[in-house]
Coordinates of C-alpha atoms in Angstrom, one line a residue:
Chain A
D1 CA 61.4 -129.1 158.8
A2 CA 63.3 -129.7 162.1
G3 CA 61.2 -132.6 163.3
I4 CA 59.7 -130.8 166.3
T5 CA 56.8 -132.1 168.2
Q6 CA 55.0 -130.6 171.2
S7 CA 52.7 -132.4 173.6
P8 CA 50.0 -132.0 174.5
R9 CA 48.6 -129.9 171.7
H10 CA 45.7 -128.7 173.7
K11 CA 45.2 -128.5 177.5
V12 CA 42.6 -127.1 179.8
T13 CA 43.6 -126.8 183.4
E14 CA 42.5 -125.1 186.6
T15 CA 44.1 -122.2 188.4
G16 CA 46.7 -123.4 190.9
T17 CA 47.5 -126.8 189.2
P18 CA 51.0 -127.7 187.9
V19 CA 51.3 -128.1 184.2
T20 CA 54.2 -129.5 182.1
L21 CA 54.6 -129.0 178.4
R22 CA 57.0 -131.1 176.4
C23 CA 59.0 -130.3 173.3
H24 CA 60.8 -133.1 171.5
Q25 CA 63.2 -132.7 168.5
T26 CA 64.8 -135.3 166.3
E27 CA 67.4 -133.0 164.7
N28 CA 70.0 -133.0 167.4
H29 CA 69.9 -129.2 167.5
R30 CA 71.9 -127.6 170.3
Y31 CA 69.6 -124.7 171.1
M32 CA 66.0 -124.9 172.2
Y33 CA 63.5 -122.2 173.1
W34 CA 60.1 -121.7 174.6
Y35 CA 57.9 -118.8 173.4
R36 CA 54.3 -117.7 174.2
Q37 CA 52.1 -116.0 171.7
D38 CA 49.3 -113.7 172.9
P39 CA 47.1 -111.3 170.9
G40 CA 48.7 -107.9 170.6
H41 CA 52.1 -109.2 171.7
G42 CA 53.6 -111.3 169.0
L43 CA 55.9 -114.1 170.3
R44 CA 57.8 -113.5 173.5
L45 CA 60.7 -115.6 174.8
I46 CA 60.1 -117.5 178.1
H47 CA 63.3 -119.6 178.5
Y48 CA 66.0 -121.0 176.4
S49 CA 68.6 -123.7 176.5
Y50 CA 72.1 -123.7 174.9
G51 CA 72.8 -127.3 175.8
V52 CA 71.9 -130.2 178.1
K53 CA 71.3 -128.8 181.6
D54 CA 72.2 -125.3 180.4
T55 CA 69.2 -122.9 180.5
D56 CA 68.6 -119.2 180.9
K57 CA 65.7 -116.8 181.3
G58 CA 63.9 -114.9 178.6
E59 CA 61.8 -111.8 178.6
V60 CA 58.7 -113.3 180.3
S61 CA 60.1 -116.1 182.6
D62 CA 58.2 -115.3 185.8
G63 CA 56.0 -118.3 186.8
Y64 CA 57.8 -120.7 184.5
S65 CA 60.7 -123.2 184.9
V66 CA 62.4 -125.4 182.4
S67 CA 64.5 -128.5 182.3
R68 CA 66.7 -130.1 179.7
S69 CA 68.1 -133.5 180.7
K70 CA 68.5 -134.8 177.1
T71 CA 69.4 -133.0 173.9
E72 CA 66.1 -133.9 172.3
D73 CA 63.7 -132.9 175.1
F74 CA 62.9 -129.4 176.6
L75 CA 60.2 -129.2 179.2
L76 CA 58.3 -126.1 180.3
T77 CA 56.7 -126.2 183.7
L78 CA 54.1 -123.9 185.2
E79 CA 54.4 -124.7 188.9
S80 CA 51.0 -123.2 189.7
A81 CA 49.0 -122.1 186.7
T82 CA 47.3 -118.7 186.6
S83 CA 44.8 -117.3 184.1
S84 CA 47.4 -114.9 182.8
Q85 CA 49.3 -118.0 181.5
T86 CA 46.5 -118.9 179.1
S87 CA 48.3 -118.7 175.8
V88 CA 49.7 -120.6 172.9
Y89 CA 53.1 -121.9 173.6
F90 CA 55.7 -122.6 170.9
C91 CA 58.9 -124.5 171.1
A92 CA 61.7 -123.7 168.7
T93 CA 65.1 -125.3 168.0
S94 CA 68.2 -124.1 166.2
P95 CA 71.5 -125.8 165.3
L96 CA 73.4 -122.6 165.8
A97 CA 72.5 -119.0 166.6
G98 CA 70.2 -117.4 164.1
E99 CA 67.4 -119.2 162.2
Q100 CA 65.0 -121.1 164.4
Y101 CA 62.5 -123.8 163.6
F102 CA 59.2 -123.9 165.4
G103 CA 56.9 -126.7 166.6
P104 CA 53.1 -126.7 166.0
G105 CA 52.3 -125.1 169.3
T106 CA 50.3 -126.0 172.5
R107 CA 47.1 -124.2 173.3
L108 CA 46.8 -123.9 177.1
T109 CA 43.7 -122.6 178.8
V110 CA 43.8 -121.9 182.5
T111 CA 40.3 -121.6 184.0
Chain B
D1 CA 59.6 -100.9 175.3
Q2 CA 59.0 -102.7 172.0
Q3 CA 62.3 -103.2 170.2
V4 CA 60.8 -104.6 167.0
K5 CA 57.7 -102.8 165.6
Q6 CA 55.3 -103.8 162.9
N7 CA 53.0 -100.8 162.8
S8 CA 50.4 -102.3 160.3
P9 CA 48.3 -104.9 162.0
S10 CA 46.8 -105.9 158.6
L11 CA 47.3 -105.3 154.9
S12 CA 45.1 -106.2 152.0
V13 CA 46.6 -106.7 148.6
Q14 CA 45.1 -107.8 145.3
E15 CA 46.3 -111.1 143.9
G16 CA 49.2 -110.6 141.4
R17 CA 50.2 -107.3 142.9
I18 CA 53.2 -106.6 145.2
S19 CA 52.8 -106.9 148.9
I20 CA 55.1 -104.8 151.1
L21 CA 55.4 -105.5 154.8
N22 CA 57.3 -103.1 157.0
C23 CA 59.3 -103.5 160.2
D24 CA 61.2 -101.0 162.4
Y25 CA 63.6 -101.7 165.2
T26 CA 65.2 -99.7 167.9
N27 CA 68.0 -101.8 169.2
S28 CA 71.2 -100.9 167.3
M29 CA 72.8 -104.2 168.5
F30 CA 70.5 -106.2 166.3
D31 CA 72.5 -107.5 163.3
Y32 CA 70.4 -110.4 162.0
F33 CA 66.8 -110.1 160.8
L34 CA 64.3 -112.7 159.9
W35 CA 60.7 -113.0 158.5
Y36 CA 58.4 -115.7 159.5
K37 CA 55.0 -116.7 158.1
K38 CA 52.3 -118.2 160.3
Y39 CA 49.0 -119.8 159.4
P40 CA 46.3 -120.3 162.0
A41 CA 46.9 -123.3 164.4
E42 CA 50.4 -123.8 163.0
G43 CA 53.8 -122.8 164.2
P44 CA 55.7 -120.0 162.4
T45 CA 57.7 -121.0 159.3
F46 CA 60.9 -119.3 158.4
L47 CA 60.8 -117.3 155.1
I48 CA 63.9 -115.3 154.6
S49 CA 66.6 -113.6 156.6
I50 CA 69.2 -110.9 156.1
S51 CA 72.5 -110.0 157.9
S52 CA 73.3 -106.4 158.7
I53 CA 76.3 -106.6 156.3
K54 CA 73.8 -106.8 153.4
D55 CA 71.0 -104.4 152.3
K56 CA 69.1 -106.9 150.2
N57 CA 68.4 -110.6 150.1
E58 CA 66.2 -112.4 147.5
D59 CA 64.6 -115.8 147.5
G60 CA 62.2 -116.4 144.7
R61 CA 59.1 -114.2 145.1
F62 CA 60.4 -112.9 148.4
T63 CA 62.9 -110.1 148.9
V64 CA 64.0 -108.4 152.1
F65 CA 65.5 -105.0 152.2
L66 CA 67.4 -103.6 155.1
N67 CA 68.1 -99.9 155.7
K68 CA 70.4 -99.8 158.8
S69 CA 70.6 -96.0 159.1
A70 CA 66.8 -95.9 159.3
K71 CA 66.6 -99.1 161.4
H72 CA 64.0 -100.3 158.9
L73 CA 63.4 -103.5 157.0
S74 CA 60.7 -104.5 154.5
L75 CA 59.6 -107.7 152.9
H76 CA 58.4 -107.6 149.3
I77 CA 56.3 -110.4 147.9
V78 CA 55.8 -110.3 144.2
P79 CA 53.5 -111.5 142.7
S80 CA 51.2 -112.0 145.6
Q81 CA 49.3 -115.3 145.6
P82 CA 46.3 -116.5 147.6
G83 CA 48.5 -118.9 149.6
D84 CA 50.4 -115.9 150.9
S85 CA 47.5 -114.9 153.1
A86 CA 48.9 -115.4 156.6
V87 CA 50.4 -113.5 159.6
Y88 CA 53.9 -112.3 159.0
F89 CA 56.3 -111.7 161.8
C90 CA 59.5 -109.7 161.7
A91 CA 62.2 -110.9 164.1
A92 CA 65.7 -109.8 165.1
S93 CA 68.7 -111.0 167.0
E94 CA 72.3 -110.1 168.0
L95 CA 74.4 -112.7 166.2
S96 CA 77.6 -110.9 167.0
G97 CA 76.8 -111.4 170.7
G98 CA 76.4 -115.1 170.3
G99 CA 72.8 -114.9 169.2
A100 CA 71.7 -117.9 171.2
D101 CA 69.5 -116.0 173.5
G102 CA 66.4 -116.0 171.3
L103 CA 64.7 -113.8 168.8
T104 CA 62.8 -110.6 169.4
F105 CA 59.6 -110.5 167.5
G106 CA 57.2 -107.8 166.2
K107 CA 53.5 -108.2 166.8
G108 CA 52.9 -109.4 163.3
T109 CA 51.0 -108.1 160.2
H110 CA 48.0 -110.0 158.8
L111 CA 48.4 -110.1 155.0
I112 CA 45.2 -110.8 153.1
I113 CA 45.4 -111.5 149.4
Q114 CA 42.2 -110.5 147.6
P115 CA 41.2 -112.5 144.5

């Protein structure tokens, strides 16, 4: 395993509040990713990072921002949470393009 | 438009028999394919991958077959065991284009192994 942790593991928040999810890795992998998993959609890419301070948008990036100030940490922020952002969020890392290793996930509920 | 399709939401197989999970893709730029296994309340776990320069890759009980002309791949599990009951995701990427911009996933197939 790639030594990936996500925090928090579960969170309930109200519509309109900001939320930050953290992904931490101990493998010194260059690439990091945020996905969301929803019923009927599989996993969809939100944002990714190819190095410190280098990030780019994925398929479903609207309403999300990310930051990566250190190799080991990749933060996903919902500036103003909406009910449509209720989902399970997975972080993944990769030492190079190709195979990715996933964290345990964060279940976010926006009420 | 869904670029990776798993058309069977679920599949039930008897223990000891062969499980065959199918995946189709539409993007001809995809050149690297992966299968992930996912248990409830856990993250996906990498199973096996195949590059487009191959048509078969084998790892123990798991074999992935790739038919580029048909844009189709399949995962064979033989013999199937109770611990194989999980959701299986097919994923694809463009390694030749750098490949760092994430994986494209199918919706998953829930495999149920019957005793």
